[in-house]
Coordinates of C-alpha atoms and ligand atoms in Angstrom, one line a residue:
Chain Q
M242 CA 106.0 102.6 97.4
S243 CA 108.9 100.2 97.3
T244 CA 112.1 102.1 97.2
R245 CA 113.2 100.0 100.2
G246 CA 116.6 99.0 99.0
P247 CA 119.4 97.1 100.6
V248 CA 121.7 98.7 103.0
P249 CA 124.4 100.3 100.9
L250 CA 127.7 98.4 101.1
V251 CA 129.8 101.5 101.0
G252 CA 129.2 104.9 102.7
G253 CA 125.5 105.3 103.6
R254 CA 126.2 109.0 103.3
R255 CA 128.3 110.2 100.4
T256 CA 129.7 113.7 100.4
T257 CA 128.3 115.7 97.6
S258 CA 131.4 117.9 97.1
G259 CA 133.4 115.1 95.4
W260 CA 136.2 115.1 98.1
G261 CA 134.8 112.0 99.9
W262 CA 137.8 109.9 99.0
L263 CA 140.3 112.4 100.5
P264 CA 140.5 110.9 104.0
A265 CA 141.2 107.4 102.5
L266 CA 144.0 108.9 100.4
V267 CA 145.5 110.6 103.4
I268 CA 145.5 107.4 105.4
I269 CA 147.0 105.4 102.6
G270 CA 149.6 108.2 102.0
L271 CA 150.6 108.2 105.6
G272 CA 150.9 104.4 105.7
V273 CA 153.0 104.3 102.5
A274 CA 155.3 107.1 103.8
A275 CA 155.9 105.3 107.1
W276 CA 156.6 102.1 105.2
Q277 CA 159.1 103.9 102.9
V278 CA 160.9 105.5 105.8
Y279 CA 161.1 102.2 107.7
A280 CA 162.2 100.1 104.7
T281 CA 165.0 102.5 103.7
R282 CA 166.3 103.5 107.2
S283 CA 166.0 100.4 109.3
G284 CA 168.5 98.4 107.2
V285 CA 166.0 95.6 106.6
S286 CA 166.8 93.6 103.5
A287 CA 164.8 94.3 100.3
Q288 CA 164.1 90.6 100.0
I289 CA 162.2 90.7 103.3
L290 CA 160.6 94.2 103.0
P291 CA 161.1 96.2 99.9
S292 CA 160.3 99.9 100.0
P293 CA 157.1 101.1 98.2
A294 CA 159.3 103.1 95.8
R295 CA 161.2 99.9 94.9
V296 CA 158.0 97.9 94.5
V297 CA 156.6 100.5 92.0
H298 CA 159.9 100.8 90.2
A299 CA 160.4 97.0 89.9
G300 CA 156.7 96.5 88.9
W301 CA 157.1 99.2 86.2
L302 CA 160.3 97.5 84.8
D303 CA 158.4 94.2 84.6
R304 CA 155.2 95.7 83.3
G305 CA 154.9 93.5 80.3
A306 CA 154.7 90.2 82.3
L307 CA 152.5 91.9 84.9
W308 CA 150.1 93.1 82.3
T309 CA 149.8 89.7 80.5
N310 CA 149.2 87.9 83.8
T311 CA 146.7 90.5 85.0
L312 CA 144.7 90.0 81.8
A313 CA 144.6 86.3 82.4
T314 CA 143.4 86.7 85.9
L315 CA 140.9 89.4 84.9
Q316 CA 139.5 87.1 82.2
E317 CA 139.0 84.2 84.7
T318 CA 137.4 86.6 87.2
L319 CA 134.9 88.1 84.7
F320 CA 133.9 84.8 83.1
G321 CA 133.5 83.3 86.6
F322 CA 131.4 86.2 87.5
L323 CA 129.2 86.0 84.5
L324 CA 128.6 82.3 85.3
A325 CA 127.9 83.1 88.9
A326 CA 125.4 85.8 87.9
A327 CA 123.6 83.4 85.5
V328 CA 123.5 80.6 88.0
G329 CA 122.4 83.1 90.7
F330 CA 119.4 84.2 88.5
V331 CA 118.3 80.7 87.6
L332 CA 118.7 79.4 91.1
S333 CA 116.9 82.3 92.7
M334 CA 114.0 82.1 90.3
I335 CA 113.6 78.3 91.0
I336 CA 113.8 78.8 94.7
D337 CA 111.4 81.8 94.6
A338 CA 108.9 79.8 92.6
S339 CA 108.6 76.8 94.8
T340 CA 108.8 76.2 98.6
I341 CA 109.6 72.5 98.0
L342 CA 112.6 73.4 95.8
R343 CA 113.6 76.1 98.3
N344 CA 113.7 73.5 101.1
A345 CA 115.5 71.0 98.9
L346 CA 118.1 73.4 97.5
M347 CA 119.0 75.9 100.3
P348 CA 120.9 73.3 102.5
L349 CA 122.9 72.3 99.4
L350 CA 123.7 75.9 98.5
I351 CA 124.8 76.7 102.1
G352 CA 126.8 73.5 102.1
S353 CA 128.6 74.5 98.9
Q354 CA 130.0 77.5 100.8
T355 CA 131.6 75.4 103.5
L356 CA 133.9 73.5 101.0
P357 CA 137.5 74.6 102.0
L358 CA 139.1 76.2 99.0
V359 CA 142.5 74.6 99.7
A360 CA 140.9 71.2 99.3
I361 CA 138.6 71.9 96.4
A362 CA 140.9 74.0 94.2
P363 CA 143.5 71.3 93.5
L364 CA 140.6 68.8 92.9
V365 CA 138.9 71.0 90.4
I366 CA 142.2 71.5 88.6
I367 CA 142.8 67.7 88.5
W368 CA 139.3 67.3 87.0
F369 CA 139.4 70.1 84.5
G370 CA 143.0 70.7 83.7
F371 CA 145.3 73.7 83.8
G372 CA 143.2 75.9 81.5
L373 CA 140.5 78.5 82.0
T374 CA 137.6 76.2 83.0
P375 CA 138.6 75.3 86.6
K376 CA 139.3 78.9 87.5
I377 CA 136.0 80.1 86.1
L378 CA 134.3 77.3 88.0
L379 CA 136.0 78.1 91.3
V380 CA 135.3 81.9 91.0
A381 CA 131.7 81.0 90.2
L382 CA 131.4 78.6 93.1
L383 CA 132.4 81.2 95.6
S384 CA 130.5 84.1 94.0
F385 CA 127.1 82.7 93.1
F386 CA 126.0 82.4 96.7
P387 CA 125.9 86.1 97.8
I388 CA 124.3 86.9 94.4
T389 CA 121.6 84.2 94.8
V390 CA 120.9 85.2 98.4
A391 CA 120.8 88.9 97.5
L392 CA 118.3 88.2 94.7
L393 CA 116.1 86.1 97.0
E394 CA 116.0 88.9 99.6
G395 CA 115.2 91.3 96.8
Y396 CA 112.2 89.3 95.6
Q397 CA 110.8 89.2 99.1
A398 CA 111.1 93.0 99.5
T399 CA 108.5 93.4 96.8
D400 CA 105.6 95.7 97.9
P401 CA 102.6 93.4 98.5
D402 CA 100.3 96.2 97.4
V403 CA 102.0 96.2 94.0
E404 CA 101.6 92.5 93.7
R405 CA 97.9 92.7 94.6
L406 CA 97.5 95.5 92.1
L407 CA 99.1 93.5 89.3
I408 CA 96.9 90.5 90.1
S409 CA 93.8 92.7 90.1
M410 CA 94.8 93.8 86.6
G411 CA 94.9 90.1 85.5
A412 CA 98.6 89.4 85.8
G413 CA 99.8 85.9 86.1
R414 CA 102.8 84.7 88.2
W415 CA 105.4 85.3 85.5
R416 CA 104.0 88.8 84.8
V417 CA 104.1 89.6 88.5
F418 CA 107.7 88.3 88.7
R419 CA 108.8 90.3 85.6
S420 CA 107.0 93.5 86.4
A421 CA 107.5 93.7 90.2
R422 CA 109.7 91.1 91.9
L423 CA 112.6 91.2 89.5
P424 CA 112.9 95.0 89.3
T425 CA 112.6 95.3 93.1
S426 CA 115.5 92.9 93.5
M427 CA 117.9 94.8 91.2
P428 CA 119.5 97.0 93.9
F429 CA 119.9 94.0 96.1
F430 CA 121.5 92.2 93.2
F431 CA 124.1 94.9 92.9
A432 CA 124.8 94.8 96.6
G433 CA 125.4 91.0 96.3
L434 CA 127.6 91.6 93.3
R435 CA 129.8 94.0 95.3
I436 CA 130.2 91.5 98.2
A437 CA 131.2 88.8 95.7
I438 CA 133.6 90.9 93.7
T439 CA 135.7 91.8 96.7
Y440 CA 137.0 88.2 97.0
S441 CA 136.6 86.9 93.5
V442 CA 140.0 88.2 92.2
V443 CA 141.7 86.6 95.2
V444 CA 139.9 83.3 94.5
A445 CA 141.0 83.4 90.9
I446 CA 144.6 84.0 92.0
F447 CA 144.4 81.1 94.5
A448 CA 143.1 78.8 91.8
E449 CA 146.1 79.8 89.6
Y450 CA 148.4 79.1 92.5
A451 CA 147.0 75.6 92.6
G452 CA 147.9 75.0 89.0
A453 CA 148.0 77.2 85.9
T454 CA 150.1 78.4 83.1
A455 CA 149.3 82.1 83.3
G456 CA 147.8 84.7 85.8
L457 CA 148.8 86.7 88.8
G458 CA 148.8 83.5 90.9
V459 CA 151.5 82.0 88.7
Y460 CA 153.4 85.2 88.6
I461 CA 153.4 85.5 92.4
E462 CA 154.5 81.8 92.8
E463 CA 157.4 82.2 90.4
E464 CA 158.7 85.5 91.9
T465 CA 158.4 84.0 95.4
H466 CA 160.6 81.1 94.4
V467 CA 163.3 83.5 93.1
F468 CA 163.0 85.8 96.2
R469 CA 161.8 88.8 94.1
T470 CA 159.7 90.1 97.1
D471 CA 159.4 93.5 95.3
L472 CA 157.6 91.9 92.4
V473 CA 155.4 89.9 94.7
F474 CA 154.4 93.1 96.3
A475 CA 153.9 94.7 92.9
A476 CA 151.5 91.8 92.0
V477 CA 149.6 92.3 95.2
L478 CA 149.3 96.0 94.4
V479 CA 147.9 95.2 91.0
T480 CA 145.4 92.7 92.6
T481 CA 144.1 95.4 94.9
L482 CA 143.8 97.9 92.0
V483 CA 141.9 95.3 89.9
T484 CA 139.5 94.5 92.8
V485 CA 138.9 98.2 93.5
G486 CA 138.4 98.8 89.8
L487 CA 135.8 96.0 89.5
F488 CA 134.1 97.2 92.6
A489 CA 133.8 100.7 91.1
A490 CA 132.6 99.1 87.9
T491 CA 129.5 97.6 89.7
Y492 CA 128.5 101.2 90.5
A493 CA 128.8 102.2 86.9
L494 CA 126.8 99.2 85.8
E495 CA 124.2 100.0 88.4
R496 CA 123.9 103.5 87.1
I497 CA 123.4 102.2 83.5
M498 CA 121.0 99.3 84.3
I499 CA 118.9 100.9 87.1
P500 CA 119.2 104.6 86.7
W501 CA 116.1 105.2 88.8
Y502 CA 117.7 103.8 91.9
R503 CA 120.4 106.4 92.3
I504 CA 117.9 109.2 91.5
S505 CA 115.4 107.9 94.0
R506 CA 118.0 107.8 96.7
Q507 CA 119.1 111.3 96.0
T508 CA 115.5 112.5 95.9
T509 CA 114.5 110.8 99.2
R510 CA 117.7 111.7 101.1
R511 CA 117.7 115.4 100.5
Chain X
M15 CA 68.2 113.6 102.1
T16 CA 67.0 110.2 103.1
S17 CA 68.3 107.6 105.5
R18 CA 67.1 104.1 104.8
P19 CA 67.7 100.7 106.2
P20 CA 70.0 98.4 104.0
I21 CA 68.5 97.6 100.7
T22 CA 65.9 94.8 100.3
P23 CA 66.3 92.2 97.6
E24 CA 63.0 93.2 95.8
R25 CA 64.2 96.8 95.2
A26 CA 67.6 95.7 93.9
D27 CA 66.0 93.2 91.4
Q28 CA 63.9 95.9 89.8
E29 CA 66.8 98.2 89.1
A30 CA 69.4 95.6 88.0
P31 CA 72.4 97.3 89.4
K32 CA 75.9 97.1 87.9
L33 CA 77.3 95.6 91.1
R34 CA 75.6 94.2 94.1
L35 CA 76.8 92.7 97.4
D36 CA 74.2 90.6 99.2
G37 CA 74.7 89.5 102.8
V38 CA 78.5 89.2 102.5
H39 CA 80.2 87.7 105.5
H40 CA 83.9 87.4 105.8
A41 CA 86.3 86.2 108.5
Y42 CA 90.1 86.0 108.5
R43 CA 90.5 82.8 110.5
D44 CA 88.9 83.7 113.8
L45 CA 88.6 87.4 113.1
E46 CA 85.1 88.3 111.9
V47 CA 85.5 91.3 109.6
L48 CA 82.3 91.5 107.5
D49 CA 79.0 90.7 109.1
G50 CA 76.5 90.6 106.2
V51 CA 77.3 93.6 104.1
S52 CA 74.7 94.4 101.4
L53 CA 75.2 97.3 99.0
E54 CA 74.8 98.1 95.3
L55 CA 76.2 100.4 92.7
A56 CA 74.3 101.5 89.6
T57 CA 76.0 102.4 86.3
G58 CA 77.4 105.9 86.3
E59 CA 77.0 106.3 90.0
L60 CA 79.6 107.4 92.6
V61 CA 79.0 105.5 95.8
T62 CA 81.1 105.8 98.9
I63 CA 81.7 103.4 101.8
V64 CA 82.6 105.2 105.0
G65 CA 83.5 103.5 108.2
P66 CA 86.1 103.5 111.0
S67 CA 89.6 102.3 110.3
G68 CA 90.0 98.6 110.4
C69 CA 86.3 97.9 110.1
G70 CA 86.7 95.9 106.9
K71 CA 86.5 98.4 104.0
S72 CA 89.5 97.2 102.1
T73 CA 88.4 93.6 102.7
I74 CA 85.3 94.4 100.6
F75 CA 87.6 95.5 97.7
S76 CA 89.7 92.5 98.2
I77 CA 86.6 90.3 97.7
L78 CA 85.6 92.3 94.6
T79 CA 89.0 91.8 93.0
G80 CA 88.7 88.0 93.7
A81 CA 91.8 88.1 95.9
T82 CA 89.7 87.0 98.9
A83 CA 86.7 84.6 98.8
P84 CA 83.9 85.7 101.1
T85 CA 82.9 83.2 103.8
S86 CA 79.3 83.5 102.7
G87 CA 77.0 85.8 100.8
H88 CA 76.7 86.8 97.1
V89 CA 78.5 89.2 94.9
L90 CA 76.7 89.9 91.6
I91 CA 77.9 91.8 88.6
D92 CA 75.2 92.5 86.0
N93 CA 73.2 89.9 87.9
S94 CA 75.8 87.1 87.5
P95 CA 77.9 85.8 90.3
L96 CA 81.5 87.1 90.6
G97 CA 83.9 84.5 89.2
P98 CA 86.9 84.2 86.9
A99 CA 84.7 84.7 83.9
T100 CA 83.1 87.9 85.1
E101 CA 84.8 91.2 84.2
R102 CA 87.5 92.7 86.3
F103 CA 87.4 96.0 88.2
A104 CA 90.1 98.6 88.0
V105 CA 91.5 99.2 91.5
M106 CA 93.4 102.1 93.0
P107 CA 95.0 100.6 96.2
Q108 CA 95.2 102.5 99.5
S109 CA 99.0 103.0 98.9
D110 CA 99.4 104.4 95.4
A111 CA 101.6 101.3 94.5
L112 CA 103.4 103.2 91.7
L113 CA 106.5 101.4 90.5
P114 CA 109.6 103.4 91.4
W115 CA 111.5 102.1 88.4
R116 CA 108.9 103.2 85.8
R117 CA 108.4 106.7 84.6
V118 CA 105.0 108.2 85.2
L119 CA 103.9 107.4 81.6
D120 CA 105.0 103.8 81.9
N121 CA 103.3 103.4 85.3
V122 CA 100.1 104.7 83.8
T123 CA 100.1 102.2 81.0
L124 CA 100.8 99.2 83.3
G125 CA 97.3 97.9 83.3
L126 CA 97.0 98.0 79.6
E127 CA 100.3 96.2 79.2
V128 CA 99.1 93.5 81.5
Q129 CA 96.0 93.2 79.3
G130 CA 98.3 92.5 76.4
V131 CA 98.1 95.9 74.7
S132 CA 101.4 96.9 73.1
R133 CA 103.4 99.6 74.8
R134 CA 103.1 101.9 71.8
E135 CA 99.3 101.6 71.6
A136 CA 99.0 101.9 75.4
R137 CA 100.9 105.2 75.2
E138 CA 98.8 106.5 72.4
R139 CA 95.7 105.7 74.4
V140 CA 97.0 107.4 77.5
Q141 CA 98.4 110.5 75.8
P142 CA 95.2 112.5 75.5
L143 CA 94.3 111.9 79.1
L144 CA 97.7 113.2 80.5
A145 CA 96.6 116.8 80.1
T146 CA 93.2 116.2 81.8
F147 CA 95.0 114.7 84.7
G148 CA 97.5 117.6 84.9
L149 CA 100.4 115.2 84.3
E150 CA 101.6 116.4 81.0
Q151 CA 104.9 117.8 82.2
F152 CA 105.5 114.8 84.5
A153 CA 105.1 112.0 82.0
R154 CA 108.9 111.4 81.9
A155 CA 109.4 111.9 85.7
Y156 CA 109.8 109.1 88.2
P157 CA 107.1 108.7 90.8
F158 CA 109.4 109.7 93.7
Q159 CA 110.0 113.0 91.9
L160 CA 106.3 113.9 92.2
S161 CA 104.3 115.5 95.0
G162 CA 101.7 113.5 96.9
G163 CA 98.9 115.0 94.9
M164 CA 100.5 114.3 91.6
R165 CA 101.2 110.7 92.6
Q166 CA 97.5 110.2 93.3
R167 CA 96.6 111.6 89.9
A168 CA 99.0 109.2 88.3
A169 CA 97.6 106.3 90.3
L170 CA 94.0 107.4 89.3
L171 CA 94.9 107.7 85.7
R172 CA 96.5 104.2 85.8
T173 CA 93.2 103.0 87.2
V174 CA 90.8 104.7 84.7
V175 CA 92.8 103.8 81.5
Q176 CA 92.2 100.1 82.2
D177 CA 88.8 100.7 80.6
R178 CA 86.9 98.7 83.1
S179 CA 83.2 99.4 83.8
V180 CA 83.7 99.9 87.6
L181 CA 86.5 101.7 89.5
L182 CA 87.3 100.8 93.0
L183 CA 89.2 103.6 94.8
D184 CA 90.5 102.8 98.3
E185 CA 91.1 106.0 100.3
P186 CA 92.6 107.7 97.3
F187 CA 93.5 110.9 99.3
G188 CA 94.1 109.4 102.7
A189 CA 97.8 110.1 102.7
L190 CA 97.6 113.7 101.6
D191 CA 97.7 116.9 103.7
A192 CA 94.4 118.6 104.3
L193 CA 94.9 121.4 101.7
T194 CA 96.0 119.1 98.9
R195 CA 93.2 116.8 99.8
T196 CA 90.6 119.5 99.4
D197 CA 92.1 120.4 96.0
M198 CA 92.2 116.8 94.9
Q199 CA 88.6 116.2 95.9
A200 CA 87.5 119.2 93.9
W201 CA 89.6 118.0 91.0
L202 CA 88.2 114.5 91.2
E203 CA 84.6 115.8 91.3
S204 CA 85.2 117.8 88.1
V205 CA 86.8 114.9 86.1
W206 CA 84.2 112.5 87.4
D207 CA 81.5 115.0 86.1
T208 CA 83.1 114.7 82.7
F209 CA 83.5 110.9 82.5
R210 CA 80.8 109.6 84.8
W211 CA 82.6 106.4 85.7
S212 CA 80.8 103.9 88.0
V213 CA 82.9 104.4 91.1
L214 CA 82.9 102.6 94.5
L215 CA 85.0 104.8 96.8
I216 CA 86.3 104.0 100.3
T217 CA 87.1 106.8 102.7
H218 CA 87.1 107.5 106.4
D219 CA 86.7 111.3 105.7
I220 CA 83.0 112.2 106.1
R221 CA 83.3 115.5 104.2
E222 CA 85.0 113.8 101.3
A223 CA 82.1 111.3 101.2
V224 CA 79.5 114.0 101.2
F225 CA 81.3 116.2 98.7
L226 CA 81.9 113.4 96.1
S227 CA 79.0 110.9 96.4
D228 CA 75.6 110.2 95.0
R229 CA 75.0 107.8 97.8
I230 CA 76.9 106.8 101.0
Y231 CA 77.0 103.5 102.9
V232 CA 78.0 103.8 106.5
L233 CA 79.7 100.8 108.1
S234 CA 79.8 99.9 111.7
P235 CA 83.1 99.1 113.5
R236 CA 84.4 95.6 112.9
P237 CA 82.6 93.2 112.2
A238 CA 81.2 95.6 109.6
R239 CA 77.5 95.9 108.8
V240 CA 75.8 98.7 106.8
V241 CA 74.2 100.9 109.5
A242 CA 72.9 103.6 107.2
E243 CA 72.5 104.4 103.6
V244 CA 72.4 108.1 102.8
A245 CA 71.6 109.8 99.5
V246 CA 73.3 113.2 98.9
Q247 CA 71.0 115.7 97.3
L248 CA 73.5 118.3 96.4
P249 CA 73.5 119.4 92.7
R250 CA 76.4 118.8 90.4
P251 CA 78.9 120.0 89.4
R252 CA 79.8 120.5 93.1
R253 CA 82.0 123.3 94.2
I254 CA 83.9 124.2 97.3
E255 CA 81.1 126.7 98.2
H256 CA 78.8 123.7 98.6
L257 CA 80.8 122.7 101.6
S258 CA 79.0 125.4 103.7
S259 CA 75.5 125.0 102.2
P260 CA 72.8 123.9 104.7
E261 CA 72.2 120.6 102.8
F262 CA 75.9 119.8 103.0
V263 CA 76.2 120.6 106.7
R264 CA 73.0 118.7 107.5
T265 CA 74.2 115.5 105.7
E266 CA 77.6 115.7 107.3
A267 CA 76.1 116.1 110.7
E268 CA 73.8 113.1 110.2
L269 CA 76.7 110.9 109.0
R270 CA 78.7 111.9 112.0
Q271 CA 75.9 111.0 114.3
V272 CA 75.3 107.6 112.6
L273 CA 79.0 106.8 112.9
H274 CA 79.1 107.9 116.5
D275 CA 76.1 105.8 117.4
A276 CA 77.4 102.8 115.6
R277 CA 80.6 103.1 117.6
G278 CA 78.7 103.3 120.8
D279 CA 76.7 100.2 119.9
A280 CA 79.9 98.3 119.1
A281 CA 81.3 99.3 122.5
Q282 CA 78.2 97.9 124.3
R283 CA 78.3 94.7 122.4
Ligands
ADP873 N1 95.0 89.2 105.0 C1 94.5 89.4 106.2 N2 94.7 88.5 107.2 C2 94.2 88.6 108.4 N3 93.6 89.8 108.9 C3 93.5 90.8 108.0 C4 93.9 90.6 106.6 N4 93.6 91.8 106.0 C5 93.0 92.6 106.9 N5 92.9 92.0 108.1 C6 92.3 92.5 109.3 O1 90.9 92.7 109.0 C7 90.5 93.9 109.6 C8 89.9 94.8 108.5 O2 90.9 95.2 107.6 P1 90.6 96.2 106.4 O3 89.6 95.6 105.5 O4 91.9 96.4 105.8 O5 90.1 97.5 107.1 P2 89.9 99.0 106.6 O6 90.2 99.0 105.2 O7 88.5 99.2 106.9 O8 90.8 99.8 107.5 C9 91.6 94.5 110.3 O9 91.5 94.3 111.6 C10 92.8 93.9 109.7 O10 93.9 93.8 110.6
MG874 MG1 91.8 100.0 104.3

């Protein structure tokens, strides 16, 4: 049987009572409390270190601008992600189908991950302008790799007995791929998606920073110039929330697309 | 009960068996696995291959499915050589190879889907058999929610619905605990009595072989040769009580002796 899945990215053991997130909240709460006390009592200027309360308050007052810019960033991230997933599927299938193409493409793919973002982001913006396209391309460039690699590992985890069985039934290569290799790779795909999503929002923001008309990157740049450190922090907070939200969304998507996976893990880990 | 040397060509020709292996040799690179295996299976017969682990039993099935080409020898189906044009056999692999992402019903129809039968028609064809196989309540369950015995039933049902004239079952109950295995053997005997499929069954369990088979081929340790062919004279349908009948006990003892001797010969070689 091939329930061999990838190592879970978060918590191999999840508490069943629903209080598993409590320790994290406690740690965050303690950190925020200490920060609040330090920022208000030490006499440090709010332009250097605003207190958490001030960050939240300022962010709330400027919620209109924050919201519009967040939507712009979210849109770039999601489109970039869709492109990365599409490219990941196509590339992984090509590489899986042919050893020659694997040998030809793998070095290129690895090479693509060594391009320094500081150099490539301004270039892409020079080539494609200040609009949506360069951001989508940059997010996709940095996210397709973990997705492709995860899919390839997934294909290779296919149970050889299952493949032999399908062949004995008269299945051709495409049928074996569709009925065995692709479904086997789905849990791996979601693991790859989670790795990619943790930095894709940051990549989108960086791309905006290099040249854009809207987005959290633009917002951060503008507020930095006018020394509104509290609003910069507010934007950082929003970035974190968006990333965590997207991360959680991959679990929701996983539950919808491969419901068997969660059930199998619950059944086998009793 | 009779114990005969491996079949001679003349005899096989007269009876025109469904399936016949004649002097099949196979080696994986330098590893000689099959050393001239000859056996045959008639239509409606349940024939078992017993032999020690690693002797080459699964390799025989691999040759029959076309996955492995024998180094030399002949495989004949209805007297024509095995090839892409000859019909396929339905295989139940040693691991049950159920797909964890498919519910039991969809696992069972897999072979029909590969043959191009629509999912709806495949389900209709399988439906009446679910009850016979005791899988009615489990049709919507995932394989990992089933017990070992139920998984084997699902795997066997997936095999028989492919509607092939020969079933190849590779150690179907090898992974089960002793009690479940005895239950499953009795169950398989009863469904086989109803359907009379032509079955080639692999096992390393001597009692299972005697309980289920019409005839048994005993293989030597690797490289495998047929060291004995034993016909089981027990009446059908067979019952658990037969396990202690004198005929059963005698056949079992003889098989044990043959296997033991073959191992000794192999050690001397
Ligand atoms: N594809 C293969 N390549 C190389 N050696 C193999 C392969 N398949 C099986 N073998 C070897 O051939 C021998 C017989 O294997 P197998 O037919 O699976 O034995 P059995 O089913 O009787 O236990 C074993 O020693 C095994 O390691
Ligand atoms: Mg085997």
